[in-house]
Amino acid sequence: MRQPNLTDVVLFAAVVDAGGFRAAAQKRGLSASSLSDCVRRLESDVGLRLLNRTTRCVTPTAAGERLLERLRPALREIDAAFNDLDDEAQRPVGTLKLNVPVPVARFLLPDLLARFLRLYPGVNVEVVMDNTFIDVIAGGYDAGVRYEESLAKDMIAVPIGPRRQRFVAAAAPSYLAACGTPGHPEELVGHQLLGHRFESGKVGVFEFEKEGRILRIPPQGQLLTSSHDLKIRSAINGLGIVYTFEDFLREPLADGRLVPILQDWWQAFDGPYLYYHGRRHMPSPLRAFVDFLKAQATEEGWPPCRARSVPQASR
């Protein structure tokens, strides 16, 4: 017996359910002759007559009845599977796994995900914080968020969050009273600069920019840490100068625990991008999230822009 064609099997069941070729053809949008050809091919494949054909009606033979009895549960499962796909397209379900840097997880995602998850109650989100650039697919993630432009050609990048961000330099009033307030980045030499070491082992550089001129100052001081919280608390306690994402310093600057310095040299850079593989099936939770971000970009009126490398101090 040859392996039957699944389409022929489905159409055979449709003919029996409709009680004839003409009625089944009308429901399926096919010709009665093409349906008849499909059934004949199925009968040839199984080596048995499956339908009794008369001028008045079409009924299954005993073999046809037995076959349909076994096939109907499978056919219902197939139909349900495709219906589920359609439902998934309309109401995404499943888990969205994201790999994001610390600033994005702390300051951008909370409000963003609150709106997104209320729209899609069938979606769960798993977020892992990681400041290194990784292969999201190899890591088992659906997508990542990064600032750098070093994306593979088969990756797609979508803006997420504010399109311009900047680094802010600040120190506690007690530190500036004791050590002086630098008026130029070159005057940072000799100051206590609170350094940041990244997961890669690299130490961030204080990178300033003004009118196209870039100055890079390696941090020198008593404290080097991978903890943003420790670095900021140490600055508040008067241990040195901190240079980091503006969001990290917004509250202590607002309440006076820290004082901004070198404002003319603060370096701005493009906001983060969601990136994902462009050559694989997009799971429905990821598709929903991408559509959500694109709608937000339209609402905010964000101009299209290319990602570029974020300053050295953030890497």
Coordinates of C-alpha atoms in Angstrom, one line a residue:
M1 CA 0.0 0.0 0.0
R2 CA 1.3 3.4 -0.9
Q3 CA 1.4 6.2 1.7
P4 CA -1.9 8.1 1.2
N5 CA -1.9 11.9 0.7
L6 CA -3.3 13.7 3.7
T7 CA -5.3 16.1 1.6
D8 CA -7.0 13.1 -0.1
V9 CA -7.9 11.7 3.3
V10 CA -9.4 15.1 4.5
L11 CA -11.4 15.4 1.3
F12 CA -12.7 11.8 1.6
A13 CA -14.0 12.6 5.0
A14 CA -15.5 15.9 3.7
V15 CA -17.4 14.0 1.0
V16 CA -18.9 11.5 3.5
D17 CA -19.9 14.3 5.9
A18 CA -21.6 16.3 3.1
G19 CA -23.3 13.2 1.7
G20 CA -22.0 13.7 -1.8
F21 CA -19.4 15.2 -4.1
R22 CA -21.4 18.2 -5.2
A23 CA -22.3 19.4 -1.7
A24 CA -18.7 18.8 -0.5
A25 CA -17.3 20.7 -3.5
Q26 CA -19.5 23.7 -2.8
K27 CA -18.3 23.8 0.9
R28 CA -14.7 23.4 -0.1
G29 CA -14.7 25.7 -3.1
L30 CA -13.6 22.9 -5.4
S31 CA -15.1 21.1 -8.4
A32 CA -16.9 17.8 -7.9
S33 CA -14.6 16.2 -10.5
S34 CA -11.5 17.1 -8.6
L35 CA -12.9 15.7 -5.4
S36 CA -13.8 12.5 -7.2
D37 CA -10.2 12.3 -8.5
C38 CA -8.9 12.7 -5.0
V39 CA -11.1 9.9 -3.6
R40 CA -10.2 7.6 -6.5
R41 CA -6.5 8.2 -5.8
L42 CA -7.0 7.4 -2.1
E43 CA -8.8 4.2 -3.0
S44 CA -5.9 3.3 -5.3
D45 CA -3.4 4.0 -2.6
V46 CA -5.1 1.8 0.0
G47 CA -6.2 -0.8 -2.5
L48 CA -9.8 -0.8 -1.3
R49 CA -13.1 0.8 -2.4
L50 CA -14.1 3.4 0.2
L51 CA -17.3 4.8 -1.2
N52 CA -20.5 3.4 -2.7
R53 CA -21.4 5.7 -5.5
T54 CA -25.0 5.9 -6.9
T55 CA -26.8 8.5 -8.9
R56 CA -28.7 9.5 -5.7
C57 CA -26.2 9.3 -3.0
V58 CA -22.6 8.5 -1.9
T59 CA -22.1 6.4 1.2
P60 CA -19.0 4.8 2.7
T61 CA -18.3 1.1 2.3
A62 CA -17.6 -1.0 5.3
A63 CA -13.9 -0.4 4.8
G64 CA -14.6 3.3 4.4
E65 CA -16.6 3.3 7.7
R66 CA -13.8 1.6 9.6
L67 CA -11.2 4.0 8.2
L68 CA -13.3 7.1 9.1
E69 CA -13.9 5.8 12.6
R70 CA -10.1 5.6 13.1
L71 CA -9.4 8.8 11.3
R72 CA -11.9 11.2 12.8
P73 CA -10.1 11.8 16.1
A74 CA -6.9 12.5 14.2
L75 CA -8.6 14.8 11.8
R76 CA -10.2 16.7 14.7
E77 CA -6.7 17.1 16.3
I78 CA -5.3 18.4 13.0
D79 CA -8.2 20.9 12.8
A80 CA -7.7 22.0 16.4
A81 CA -4.0 22.4 15.9
F82 CA -4.5 24.9 13.0
N83 CA -7.2 26.7 15.0
D84 CA -4.8 27.0 17.9
L85 CA -2.2 28.6 15.5
D86 CA -4.9 31.1 14.4
D87 CA -5.8 31.8 18.0
E88 CA -2.1 32.3 18.9
A89 CA -1.7 34.8 16.1
Q90 CA -4.7 36.8 17.5
R91 CA -4.0 36.1 21.2
P92 CA -0.3 35.4 21.8
V93 CA 0.5 32.8 24.4
G94 CA 3.9 31.6 25.8
T95 CA 7.1 32.9 27.3
L96 CA 9.2 35.7 26.0
K97 CA 12.8 35.4 27.1
L98 CA 14.9 38.6 27.0
N99 CA 18.5 39.3 27.8
V100 CA 19.0 42.9 28.7
P101 CA 21.7 45.2 30.3
V102 CA 21.2 46.4 33.9
P103 CA 20.1 50.0 33.1
V104 CA 17.4 48.7 30.7
A105 CA 16.1 46.2 33.3
R106 CA 16.0 48.8 36.1
F107 CA 14.7 51.9 34.4
L108 CA 13.1 51.0 31.1
L109 CA 11.4 47.6 31.3
P110 CA 9.2 48.1 34.5
D111 CA 6.8 50.6 32.9
L112 CA 7.1 49.1 29.4
L113 CA 6.3 45.6 30.5
A114 CA 3.5 46.7 32.7
R115 CA 1.7 48.1 29.7
F116 CA 2.7 45.2 27.4
L117 CA 1.6 42.4 29.8
R118 CA -1.8 44.0 30.5
L119 CA -2.4 43.9 26.8
Y120 CA -1.3 40.3 26.5
P121 CA -2.4 38.3 29.5
G122 CA -1.4 35.0 27.9
V123 CA 2.3 36.0 27.6
N124 CA 4.9 35.5 30.3
V125 CA 8.2 37.4 30.3
E126 CA 11.5 36.1 31.6
V127 CA 14.3 38.7 31.9
V128 CA 18.0 38.1 32.5
M129 CA 20.3 41.0 33.2
D130 CA 23.6 40.8 31.3
N131 CA 25.9 43.7 30.2
T132 CA 27.9 41.6 27.8
F133 CA 27.0 41.3 24.1
I134 CA 25.9 37.7 23.5
D135 CA 24.4 35.5 20.8
V136 CA 20.8 35.5 22.0
I137 CA 19.9 32.4 20.0
A138 CA 22.8 30.3 21.3
G139 CA 21.9 31.5 24.8
G140 CA 18.3 30.3 24.5
Y141 CA 16.7 33.8 24.4
D142 CA 14.1 35.1 22.0
A143 CA 15.7 38.6 21.8
G144 CA 18.2 40.8 23.5
V145 CA 18.5 44.6 24.2
R146 CA 21.8 46.3 23.6
Y147 CA 23.2 49.7 22.8
E148 CA 26.0 48.7 20.5
E149 CA 25.8 48.4 16.7
S150 CA 27.8 45.2 16.5
L151 CA 24.9 43.0 15.4
A152 CA 25.2 40.2 12.9
K153 CA 23.7 40.8 9.5
D154 CA 20.9 38.4 10.1
M155 CA 19.7 40.3 13.2
I156 CA 16.9 42.8 13.2
A157 CA 17.1 45.8 15.5
V158 CA 14.0 47.7 16.7
P159 CA 14.2 50.9 18.9
I160 CA 13.1 50.4 22.5
G161 CA 12.9 53.3 24.9
P162 CA 14.1 56.9 24.6
R163 CA 16.1 57.5 21.5
R164 CA 18.7 59.7 23.2
Q165 CA 20.4 59.1 26.5
R166 CA 23.5 60.5 28.2
F167 CA 26.1 59.9 30.9
V168 CA 26.2 62.3 33.9
A169 CA 29.2 63.2 36.0
A170 CA 28.5 64.0 39.6
A171 CA 30.0 64.1 43.1
A172 CA 28.8 64.7 46.7
P173 CA 29.0 68.3 48.0
S174 CA 31.4 67.1 50.7
Y175 CA 33.8 65.6 48.1
L176 CA 33.8 68.8 46.0
A177 CA 34.3 70.9 49.1
A178 CA 37.3 68.9 50.1
C179 CA 38.9 68.2 46.7
G180 CA 37.7 71.0 44.4
T181 CA 35.3 71.1 41.5
P182 CA 36.9 70.2 38.1
G183 CA 36.0 72.6 35.3
H184 CA 37.5 70.5 32.5
P185 CA 37.8 66.7 32.0
E186 CA 41.6 67.0 32.0
E187 CA 41.4 68.3 35.6
L188 CA 40.0 64.9 36.6
V189 CA 43.6 63.6 36.8
G190 CA 44.4 63.2 40.5
H191 CA 40.7 63.0 41.5
Q192 CA 39.1 59.9 43.0
L193 CA 37.2 58.4 40.0
L194 CA 34.8 55.6 40.9
G195 CA 35.5 52.9 38.3
H196 CA 33.3 50.2 36.9
R197 CA 34.5 46.7 35.9
F198 CA 32.3 44.9 33.4
E199 CA 31.5 41.1 33.2
S200 CA 34.1 40.9 30.4
G201 CA 36.8 42.1 32.8
K202 CA 37.2 45.4 31.1
V203 CA 37.3 48.6 33.1
G204 CA 35.1 51.4 31.8
V205 CA 36.7 54.6 30.7
F206 CA 35.2 58.1 31.5
E207 CA 34.5 59.4 28.0
F208 CA 33.6 63.0 27.5
E209 CA 32.6 64.9 24.3
K210 CA 32.2 68.5 23.3
E211 CA 32.0 70.0 19.9
G212 CA 33.3 66.8 18.3
R213 CA 36.3 66.5 20.7
I214 CA 36.4 63.3 22.7
L215 CA 38.5 62.9 25.9
R216 CA 38.9 59.5 27.6
I217 CA 40.0 59.5 31.2
P218 CA 40.9 56.1 32.8
P219 CA 39.4 55.9 36.3
Q220 CA 41.9 56.1 39.1
G221 CA 40.8 55.8 42.7
Q222 CA 40.3 53.7 45.7
L223 CA 37.2 51.9 44.5
L224 CA 36.6 49.7 41.4
T225 CA 33.4 47.7 41.3
S226 CA 30.9 45.9 39.1
S227 CA 28.0 47.1 41.2
H228 CA 26.2 50.3 40.1
D229 CA 24.6 50.6 43.5
L230 CA 27.8 50.4 45.4
K231 CA 29.4 52.9 43.0
I232 CA 26.6 55.4 43.4
R233 CA 26.3 55.0 47.2
S234 CA 30.0 55.5 47.5
A235 CA 29.7 58.8 45.5
I236 CA 26.9 59.9 47.8
N237 CA 29.2 59.1 50.8
G238 CA 31.9 61.4 49.4
L239 CA 34.4 58.8 48.1
G240 CA 34.8 60.2 44.6
I241 CA 33.3 61.2 41.3
V242 CA 30.8 59.0 39.5
Y243 CA 30.1 59.0 35.7
T244 CA 27.2 56.8 34.6
F245 CA 23.7 56.6 33.1
E246 CA 21.6 59.7 33.9
D247 CA 18.8 57.5 35.2
F248 CA 21.0 56.0 37.9
L249 CA 21.7 59.5 39.3
R250 CA 18.3 61.2 38.8
E251 CA 17.2 60.9 42.4
P252 CA 20.4 61.9 44.2
L253 CA 20.8 64.8 41.9
A254 CA 17.3 66.0 42.5
D255 CA 17.6 65.9 46.3
G256 CA 21.1 67.4 46.4
R257 CA 23.0 64.3 47.6
L258 CA 25.0 64.6 44.4
V259 CA 26.0 67.7 42.4
P260 CA 26.5 67.7 38.6
I261 CA 29.9 68.6 37.2
L262 CA 31.3 69.1 33.7
Q263 CA 27.8 69.4 32.2
D264 CA 29.1 70.8 28.9
W265 CA 31.1 67.5 28.4
W266 CA 28.4 64.9 29.1
Q267 CA 28.3 62.5 26.2
A268 CA 24.9 61.6 24.6
F269 CA 24.3 58.4 22.7
D270 CA 21.5 56.6 20.9
G271 CA 19.0 54.7 23.0
P272 CA 18.8 50.9 23.2
Y273 CA 17.6 48.5 20.6
L274 CA 15.8 45.2 20.8
Y275 CA 17.5 42.7 18.5
Y276 CA 16.5 39.3 17.3
H277 CA 17.2 36.8 14.7
G278 CA 15.7 37.6 11.3
R279 CA 16.0 34.1 9.8
R280 CA 13.9 32.0 12.1
H281 CA 10.2 31.6 13.0
M282 CA 9.2 34.4 15.2
P283 CA 7.3 33.1 18.3
S284 CA 4.0 34.8 18.9
P285 CA 5.1 36.5 22.2
L286 CA 8.1 38.1 20.4
R287 CA 6.0 39.2 17.5
A288 CA 3.5 40.8 19.8
F289 CA 6.3 42.6 21.7
V290 CA 7.9 43.8 18.4
D291 CA 4.5 45.1 17.2
F292 CA 4.0 46.8 20.6
L293 CA 7.4 48.6 20.4
K294 CA 6.7 49.7 16.8
A295 CA 3.3 51.1 17.9
Q296 CA 5.0 53.0 20.8
A297 CA 7.6 54.4 18.4
T298 CA 4.9 55.7 16.2
E299 CA 3.1 57.3 19.2
E300 CA 6.3 58.9 20.5
G301 CA 7.2 60.1 17.0
W302 CA 10.7 58.7 17.3
P303 CA 12.8 59.5 14.2
P304 CA 14.5 56.5 12.5
C305 CA 18.1 56.3 13.5
R306 CA 21.0 53.8 13.4
A307 CA 22.4 52.4 16.5
R308 CA 26.0 53.4 17.2
S309 CA 28.5 52.4 19.9
V310 CA 27.6 53.7 23.4
P311 CA 30.5 55.5 25.2
Q312 CA 33.3 53.5 26.8
A313 CA 32.1 54.3 30.3
S314 CA 29.0 52.1 29.8
R315 CA 30.6 48.9 28.4

